[in-house]
GROMACS .gro file of C-alpha atoms in nm:
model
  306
    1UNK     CA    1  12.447  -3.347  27.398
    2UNK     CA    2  12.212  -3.259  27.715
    3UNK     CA    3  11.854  -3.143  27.675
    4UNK     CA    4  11.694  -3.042  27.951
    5UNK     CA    5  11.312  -2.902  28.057
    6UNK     CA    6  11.209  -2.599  27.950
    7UNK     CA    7  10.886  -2.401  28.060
    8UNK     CA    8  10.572  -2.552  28.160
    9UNK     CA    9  10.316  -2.612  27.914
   10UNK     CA   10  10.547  -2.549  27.640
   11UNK     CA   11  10.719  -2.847  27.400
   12UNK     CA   12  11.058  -2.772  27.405
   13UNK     CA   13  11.248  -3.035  27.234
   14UNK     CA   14  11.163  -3.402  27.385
   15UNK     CA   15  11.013  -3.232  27.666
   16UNK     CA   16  10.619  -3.380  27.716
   17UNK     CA   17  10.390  -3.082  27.762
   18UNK     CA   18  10.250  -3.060  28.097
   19UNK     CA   19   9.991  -2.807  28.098
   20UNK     CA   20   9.727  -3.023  28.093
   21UNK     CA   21   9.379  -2.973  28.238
   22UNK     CA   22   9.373  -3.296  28.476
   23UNK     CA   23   9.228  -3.286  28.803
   24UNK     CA   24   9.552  -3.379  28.991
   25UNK     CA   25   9.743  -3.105  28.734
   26UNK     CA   26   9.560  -2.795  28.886
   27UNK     CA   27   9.742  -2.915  29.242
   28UNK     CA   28  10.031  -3.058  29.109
   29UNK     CA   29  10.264  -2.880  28.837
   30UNK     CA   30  10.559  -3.035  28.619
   31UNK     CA   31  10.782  -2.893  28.783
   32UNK     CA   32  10.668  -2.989  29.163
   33UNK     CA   33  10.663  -3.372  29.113
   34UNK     CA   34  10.956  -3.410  29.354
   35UNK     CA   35  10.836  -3.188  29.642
   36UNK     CA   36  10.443  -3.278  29.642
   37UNK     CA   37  10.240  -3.259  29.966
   38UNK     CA   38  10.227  -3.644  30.104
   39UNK     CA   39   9.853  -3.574  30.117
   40UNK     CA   40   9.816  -3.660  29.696
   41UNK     CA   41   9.929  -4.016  29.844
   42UNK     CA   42   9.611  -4.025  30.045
   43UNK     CA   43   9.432  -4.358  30.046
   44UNK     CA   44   9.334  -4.725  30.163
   45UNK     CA   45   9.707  -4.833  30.248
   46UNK     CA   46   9.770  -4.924  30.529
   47UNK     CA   47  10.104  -4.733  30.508
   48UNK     CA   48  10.228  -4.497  30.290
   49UNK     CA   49  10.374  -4.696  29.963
   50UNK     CA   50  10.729  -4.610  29.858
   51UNK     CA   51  10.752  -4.494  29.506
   52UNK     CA   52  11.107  -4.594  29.492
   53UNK     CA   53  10.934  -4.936  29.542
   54UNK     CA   54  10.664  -4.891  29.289
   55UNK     CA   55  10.862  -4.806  28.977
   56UNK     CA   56  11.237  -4.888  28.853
   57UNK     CA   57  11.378  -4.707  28.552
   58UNK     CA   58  11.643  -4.843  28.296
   59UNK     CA   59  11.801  -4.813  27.963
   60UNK     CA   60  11.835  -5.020  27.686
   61UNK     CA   61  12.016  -5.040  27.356
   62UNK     CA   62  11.869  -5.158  27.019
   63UNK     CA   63  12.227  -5.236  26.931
   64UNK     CA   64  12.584  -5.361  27.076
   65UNK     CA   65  12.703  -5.037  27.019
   66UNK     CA   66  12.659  -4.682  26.802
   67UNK     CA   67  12.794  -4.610  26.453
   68UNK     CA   68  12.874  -4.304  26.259
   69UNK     CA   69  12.588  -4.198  26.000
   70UNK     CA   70  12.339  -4.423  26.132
   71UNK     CA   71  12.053  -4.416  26.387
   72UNK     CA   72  11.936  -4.687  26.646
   73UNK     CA   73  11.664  -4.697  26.897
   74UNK     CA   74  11.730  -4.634  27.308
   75UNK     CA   75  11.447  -4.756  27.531
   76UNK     CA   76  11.327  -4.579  27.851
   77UNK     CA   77  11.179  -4.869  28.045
   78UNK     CA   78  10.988  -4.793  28.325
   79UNK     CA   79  10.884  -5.120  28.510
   80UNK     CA   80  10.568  -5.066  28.727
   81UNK     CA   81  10.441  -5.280  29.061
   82UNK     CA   82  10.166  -5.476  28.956
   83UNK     CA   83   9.857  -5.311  29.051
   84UNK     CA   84   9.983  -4.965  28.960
   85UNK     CA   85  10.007  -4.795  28.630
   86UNK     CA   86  10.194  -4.438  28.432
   87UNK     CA   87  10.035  -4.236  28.233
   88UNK     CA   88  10.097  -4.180  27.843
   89UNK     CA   89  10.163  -3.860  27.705
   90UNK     CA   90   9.760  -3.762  27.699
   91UNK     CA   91   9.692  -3.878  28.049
   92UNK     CA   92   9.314  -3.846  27.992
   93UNK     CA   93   9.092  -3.743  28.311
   94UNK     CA   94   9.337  -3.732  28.596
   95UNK     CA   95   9.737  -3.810  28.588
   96UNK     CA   96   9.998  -3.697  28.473
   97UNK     CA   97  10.204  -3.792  28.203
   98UNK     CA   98  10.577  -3.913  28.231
   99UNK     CA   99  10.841  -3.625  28.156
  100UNK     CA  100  11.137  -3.696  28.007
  101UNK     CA  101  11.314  -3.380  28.200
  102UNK     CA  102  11.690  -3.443  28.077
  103UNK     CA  103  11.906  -3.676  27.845
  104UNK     CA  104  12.287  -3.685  27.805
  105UNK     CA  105  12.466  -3.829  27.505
  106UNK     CA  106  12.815  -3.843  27.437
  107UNK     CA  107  12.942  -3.585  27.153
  108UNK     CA  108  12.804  -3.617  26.800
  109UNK     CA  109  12.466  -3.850  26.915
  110UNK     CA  110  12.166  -3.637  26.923
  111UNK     CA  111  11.763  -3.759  27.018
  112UNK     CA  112  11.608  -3.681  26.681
  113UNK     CA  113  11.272  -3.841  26.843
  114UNK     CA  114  11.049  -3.996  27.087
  115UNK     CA  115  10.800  -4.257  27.044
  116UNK     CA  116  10.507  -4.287  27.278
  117UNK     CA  117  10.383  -4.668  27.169
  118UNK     CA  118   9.994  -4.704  27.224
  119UNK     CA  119   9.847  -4.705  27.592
  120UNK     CA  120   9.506  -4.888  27.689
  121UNK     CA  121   9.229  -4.728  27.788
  122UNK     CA  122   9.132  -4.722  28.176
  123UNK     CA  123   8.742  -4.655  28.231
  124UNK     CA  124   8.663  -4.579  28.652
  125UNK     CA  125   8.430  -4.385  28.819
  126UNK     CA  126   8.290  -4.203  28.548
  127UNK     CA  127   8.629  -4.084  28.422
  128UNK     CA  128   8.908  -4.222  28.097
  129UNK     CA  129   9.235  -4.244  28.126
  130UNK     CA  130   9.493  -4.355  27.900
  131UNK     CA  131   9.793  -4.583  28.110
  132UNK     CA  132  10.029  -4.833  28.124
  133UNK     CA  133  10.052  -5.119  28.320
  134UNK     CA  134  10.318  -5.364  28.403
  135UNK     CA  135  10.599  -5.169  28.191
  136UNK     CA  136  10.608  -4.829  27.998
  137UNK     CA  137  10.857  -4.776  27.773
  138UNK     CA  138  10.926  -4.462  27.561
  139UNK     CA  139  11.167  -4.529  27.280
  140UNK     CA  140  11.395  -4.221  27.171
  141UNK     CA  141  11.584  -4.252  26.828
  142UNK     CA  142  11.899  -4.187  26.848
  143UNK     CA  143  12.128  -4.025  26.549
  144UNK     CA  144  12.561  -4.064  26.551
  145UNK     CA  145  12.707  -3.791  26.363
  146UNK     CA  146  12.942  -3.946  26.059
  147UNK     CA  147  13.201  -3.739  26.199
  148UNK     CA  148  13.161  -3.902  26.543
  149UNK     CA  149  13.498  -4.059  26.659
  150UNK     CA  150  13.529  -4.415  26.828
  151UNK     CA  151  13.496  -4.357  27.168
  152UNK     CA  152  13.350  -4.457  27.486
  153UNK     CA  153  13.077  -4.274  27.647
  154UNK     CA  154  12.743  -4.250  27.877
  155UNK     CA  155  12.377  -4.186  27.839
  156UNK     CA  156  12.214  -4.040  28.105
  157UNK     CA  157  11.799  -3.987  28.152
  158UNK     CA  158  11.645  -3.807  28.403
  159UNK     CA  159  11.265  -3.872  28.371
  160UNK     CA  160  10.953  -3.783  28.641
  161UNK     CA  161  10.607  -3.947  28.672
  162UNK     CA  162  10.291  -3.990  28.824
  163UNK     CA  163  10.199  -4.364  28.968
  164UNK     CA  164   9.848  -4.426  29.042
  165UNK     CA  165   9.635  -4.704  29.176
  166UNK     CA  166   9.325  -4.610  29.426
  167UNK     CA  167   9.552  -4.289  29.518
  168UNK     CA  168   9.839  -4.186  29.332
  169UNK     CA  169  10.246  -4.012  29.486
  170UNK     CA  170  10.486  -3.841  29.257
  171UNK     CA  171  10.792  -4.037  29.179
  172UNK     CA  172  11.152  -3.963  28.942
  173UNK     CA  173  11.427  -4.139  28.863
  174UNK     CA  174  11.755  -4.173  28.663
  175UNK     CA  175  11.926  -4.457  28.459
  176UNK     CA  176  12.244  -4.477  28.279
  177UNK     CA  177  12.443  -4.676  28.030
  178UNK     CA  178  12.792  -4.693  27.905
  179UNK     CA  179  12.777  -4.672  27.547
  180UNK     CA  180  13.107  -4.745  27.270
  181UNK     CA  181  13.079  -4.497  26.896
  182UNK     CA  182  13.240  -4.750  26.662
  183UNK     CA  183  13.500  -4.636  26.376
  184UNK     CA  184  13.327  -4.557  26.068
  185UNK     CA  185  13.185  -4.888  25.889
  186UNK     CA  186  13.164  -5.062  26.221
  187UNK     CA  187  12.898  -5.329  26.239
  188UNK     CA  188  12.687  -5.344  26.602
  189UNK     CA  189  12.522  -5.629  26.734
  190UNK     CA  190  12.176  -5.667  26.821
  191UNK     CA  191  12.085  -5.704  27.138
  192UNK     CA  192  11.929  -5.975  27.231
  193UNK     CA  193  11.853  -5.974  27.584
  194UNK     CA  194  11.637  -5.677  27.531
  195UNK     CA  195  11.419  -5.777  27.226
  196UNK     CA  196  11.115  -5.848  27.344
  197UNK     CA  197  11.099  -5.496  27.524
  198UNK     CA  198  11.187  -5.356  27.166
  199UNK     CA  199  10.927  -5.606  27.010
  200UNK     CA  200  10.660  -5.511  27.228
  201UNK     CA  201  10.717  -5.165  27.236
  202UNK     CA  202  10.782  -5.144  26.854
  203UNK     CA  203  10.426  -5.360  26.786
  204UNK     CA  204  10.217  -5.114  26.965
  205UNK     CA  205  10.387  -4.825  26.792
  206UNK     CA  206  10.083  -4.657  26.601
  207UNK     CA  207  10.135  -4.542  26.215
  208UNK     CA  208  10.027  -4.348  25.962
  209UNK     CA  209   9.675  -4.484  25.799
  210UNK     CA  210   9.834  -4.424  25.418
  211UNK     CA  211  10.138  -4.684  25.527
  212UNK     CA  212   9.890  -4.981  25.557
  213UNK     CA  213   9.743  -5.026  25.220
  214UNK     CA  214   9.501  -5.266  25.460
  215UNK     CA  215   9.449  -4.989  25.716
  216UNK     CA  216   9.072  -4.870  25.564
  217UNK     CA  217   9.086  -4.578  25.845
  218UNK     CA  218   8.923  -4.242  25.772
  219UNK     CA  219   8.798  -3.923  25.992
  220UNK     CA  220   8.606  -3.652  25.847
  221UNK     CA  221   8.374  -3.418  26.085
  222UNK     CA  222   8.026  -3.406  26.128
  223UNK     CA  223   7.950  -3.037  26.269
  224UNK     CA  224   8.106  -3.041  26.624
  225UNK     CA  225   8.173  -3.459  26.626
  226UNK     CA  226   8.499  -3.662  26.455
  227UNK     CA  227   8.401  -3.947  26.298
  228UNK     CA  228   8.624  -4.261  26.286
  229UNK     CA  229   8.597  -4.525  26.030
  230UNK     CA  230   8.781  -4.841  25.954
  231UNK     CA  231   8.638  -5.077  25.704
  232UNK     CA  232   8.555  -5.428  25.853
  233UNK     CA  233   8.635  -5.314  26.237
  234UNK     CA  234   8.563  -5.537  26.529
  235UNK     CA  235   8.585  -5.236  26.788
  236UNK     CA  236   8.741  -4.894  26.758
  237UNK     CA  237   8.847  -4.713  27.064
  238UNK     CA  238   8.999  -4.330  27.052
  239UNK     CA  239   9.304  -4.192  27.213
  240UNK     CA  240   9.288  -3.821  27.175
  241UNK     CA  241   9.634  -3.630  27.163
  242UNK     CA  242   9.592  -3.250  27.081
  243UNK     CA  243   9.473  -3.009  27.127
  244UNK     CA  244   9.456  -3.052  27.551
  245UNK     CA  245   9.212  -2.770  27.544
  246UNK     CA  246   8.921  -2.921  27.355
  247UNK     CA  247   8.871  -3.265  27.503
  248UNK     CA  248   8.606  -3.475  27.371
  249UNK     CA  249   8.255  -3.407  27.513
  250UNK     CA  250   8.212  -3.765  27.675
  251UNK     CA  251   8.521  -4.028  27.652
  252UNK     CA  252   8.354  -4.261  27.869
  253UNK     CA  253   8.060  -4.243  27.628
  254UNK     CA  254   8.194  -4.221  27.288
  255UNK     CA  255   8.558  -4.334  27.307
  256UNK     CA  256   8.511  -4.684  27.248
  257UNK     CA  257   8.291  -4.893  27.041
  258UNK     CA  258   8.163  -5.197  26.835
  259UNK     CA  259   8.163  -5.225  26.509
  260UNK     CA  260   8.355  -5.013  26.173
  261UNK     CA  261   8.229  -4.667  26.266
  262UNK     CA  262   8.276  -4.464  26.614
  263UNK     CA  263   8.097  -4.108  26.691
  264UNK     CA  264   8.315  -3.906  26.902
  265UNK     CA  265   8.134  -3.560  26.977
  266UNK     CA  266   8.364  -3.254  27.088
  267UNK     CA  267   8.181  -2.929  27.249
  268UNK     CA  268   8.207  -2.578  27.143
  269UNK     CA  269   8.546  -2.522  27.253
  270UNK     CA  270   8.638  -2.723  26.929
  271UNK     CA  271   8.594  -2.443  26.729
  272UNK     CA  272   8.895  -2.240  26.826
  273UNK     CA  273   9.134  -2.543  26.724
  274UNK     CA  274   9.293  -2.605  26.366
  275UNK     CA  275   9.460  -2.919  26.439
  276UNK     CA  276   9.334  -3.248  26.603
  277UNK     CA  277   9.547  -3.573  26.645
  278UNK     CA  278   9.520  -3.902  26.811
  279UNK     CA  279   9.565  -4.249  26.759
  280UNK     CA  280   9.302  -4.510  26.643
  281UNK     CA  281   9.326  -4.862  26.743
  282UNK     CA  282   9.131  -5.083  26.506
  283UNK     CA  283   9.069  -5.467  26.600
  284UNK     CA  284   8.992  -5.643  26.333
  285UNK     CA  285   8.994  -6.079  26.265
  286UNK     CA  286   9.122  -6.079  26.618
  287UNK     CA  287   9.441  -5.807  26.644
  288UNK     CA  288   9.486  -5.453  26.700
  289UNK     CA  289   9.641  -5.206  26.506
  290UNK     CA  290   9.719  -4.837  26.597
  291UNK     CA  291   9.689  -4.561  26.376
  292UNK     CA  292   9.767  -4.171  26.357
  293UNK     CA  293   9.523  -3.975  26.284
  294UNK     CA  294   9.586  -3.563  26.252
  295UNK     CA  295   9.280  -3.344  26.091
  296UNK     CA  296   9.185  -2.989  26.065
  297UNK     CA  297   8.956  -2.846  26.318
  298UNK     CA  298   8.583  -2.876  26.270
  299UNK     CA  299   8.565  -2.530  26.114
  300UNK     CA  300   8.702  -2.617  25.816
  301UNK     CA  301   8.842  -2.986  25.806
  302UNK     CA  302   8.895  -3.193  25.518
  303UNK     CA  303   8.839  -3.556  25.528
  304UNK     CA  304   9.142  -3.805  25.593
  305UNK     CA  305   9.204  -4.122  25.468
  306UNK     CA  306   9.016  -4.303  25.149
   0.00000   0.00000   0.00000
């Protein structure tokens, strides 16, 4: 199966939207990464960094190998120069995130989904963004038809991406991996060279509040501002997803905070949304834990969670 990008702006299978309302988005498009003007790149080097240099791309397998009926998880790893950092699929402020812009599986595997594990939050110069650093990795589950038949095959990923520092250049790249489709009943192996990429990425992967009976997370509106709650919290901090449109007011101000309770106030444009989601990461006794959140609009919400 191939998928490939469709339009910009629009979701289009595992395609990340990209009509975002960043500052280097209104000069830079999805669909330009590859050509853009060497003057985005602009900035105290003392010559111009490579981004072939700055980022290396590679594929991993949860398992030995595929089986019929059954589903297993293929890692995207993206590993980053120190110093530099990617963008997660809400780039916040400026950035862009990385685009996934084609994948090829042999017959009879299909991507049912990707997984965007939680970024940190990057505070500078007045402005949020949401990154990675050191290593992004974007895990896609992967599905073998039971009718599959033993073979040997290839995956193939084609992704794009933005890689910042003081100044940021457009970069792509492709990986590939042989693959084997096992006879029906065939037991894989795990593999073990790549856990703690699969650990890592898999701990920061955020879930639904009503899976954790410890969770304690709600969000309700207050007029025009969302607020977060998690019973016994440390610190909260916010990572807004959709809608792009209707950003918070302030994510410097209100996007991270002490204590069980965090205030984040949206402006008028909030009005003309019926869906809000984002993820909540809650430190509490000393670890953090990531949570979906998704709510109606502030027109007519209805509280979520206890």
């Amino acid at each position: 199966m191939r998928l490939g990008a469709g339009p910009v702006g629009r979701r289009w299978g595992i395609i990340v939207p990209m009509g975002c309302r960043r500052t280097i988005g209104g000069v830079l498009t999805a669909l330009s990464l590859a050509s853009a003007p060497a003057a985005l790149a602009a900035g105290p080097f003392d010559r111009q960094p490579d981004p072939a240099e700055l980022v290396s791309m590679r594929l991993a397998l949860q398992e030995s190998a595929l089986t019929p009926g059954a589903t297993t998880m293929l890692a995207v790893v993206f590993d980053i120069e120190p110093g530099w950092h990617l963008y997660w699929k809400n780039p916040g402020d400026t950035g862009m995130p990385i685009a996934l812009r084609s994948i090829e599986t042999p017959p009879g595997v299909e991507v049912e989904k990707v997984f965007w594990p939680a970024p940190e939050r990057y505070a500078h110069t007045g402005l949020v963004d949401y990154i990675y650093e050191d290593q992004a990795v974007l895990l896609l589950r992967l599905r073998t038809s039971p009718a599959a038949k033993p073979d040997q095959g290839e995956i193939r990923v084609r992704a794009e991406w933005l890689v910042c520092r003081e100044a940021c250049l457009p970069g792509s790249g492709s990986a590939d991996m042989p693959v084997r489709i096992l006879p029906v009943g065939g037991v894989p192996k795990w593999n073990r060279a790549d856990s703690r990429v699969f650990e890592s990425a898999l701990a920061r992967l955020p879930m639904p509040p009503e899976v954790d009976p410890k969770a304690g997370v709600a969000a309700a509106w207050d007029g025009h501002t969302l607020v977060l709650t998690a019973k016994g919290a440390d610190r909260l901090t916010w990572f807004p997803d959709e809608p792009y449109d209707a950003p918070p007011a302030d994510a410097l101000r209100d996007g991270s905070g002490a204590g069980g309770t965090l205030r984040v106030a949206y402006d008028d444009r909030a009005r003309d949304f019926t869906r809000f989601t984002g993820v909540l990461a809650v430190e509490r006794d000393g670890r953090t834990r990531w949570y979906t959140i998704e709510t109606t609009g502030p027109g007519g919400a209805s509280p979520v969670g206890p």
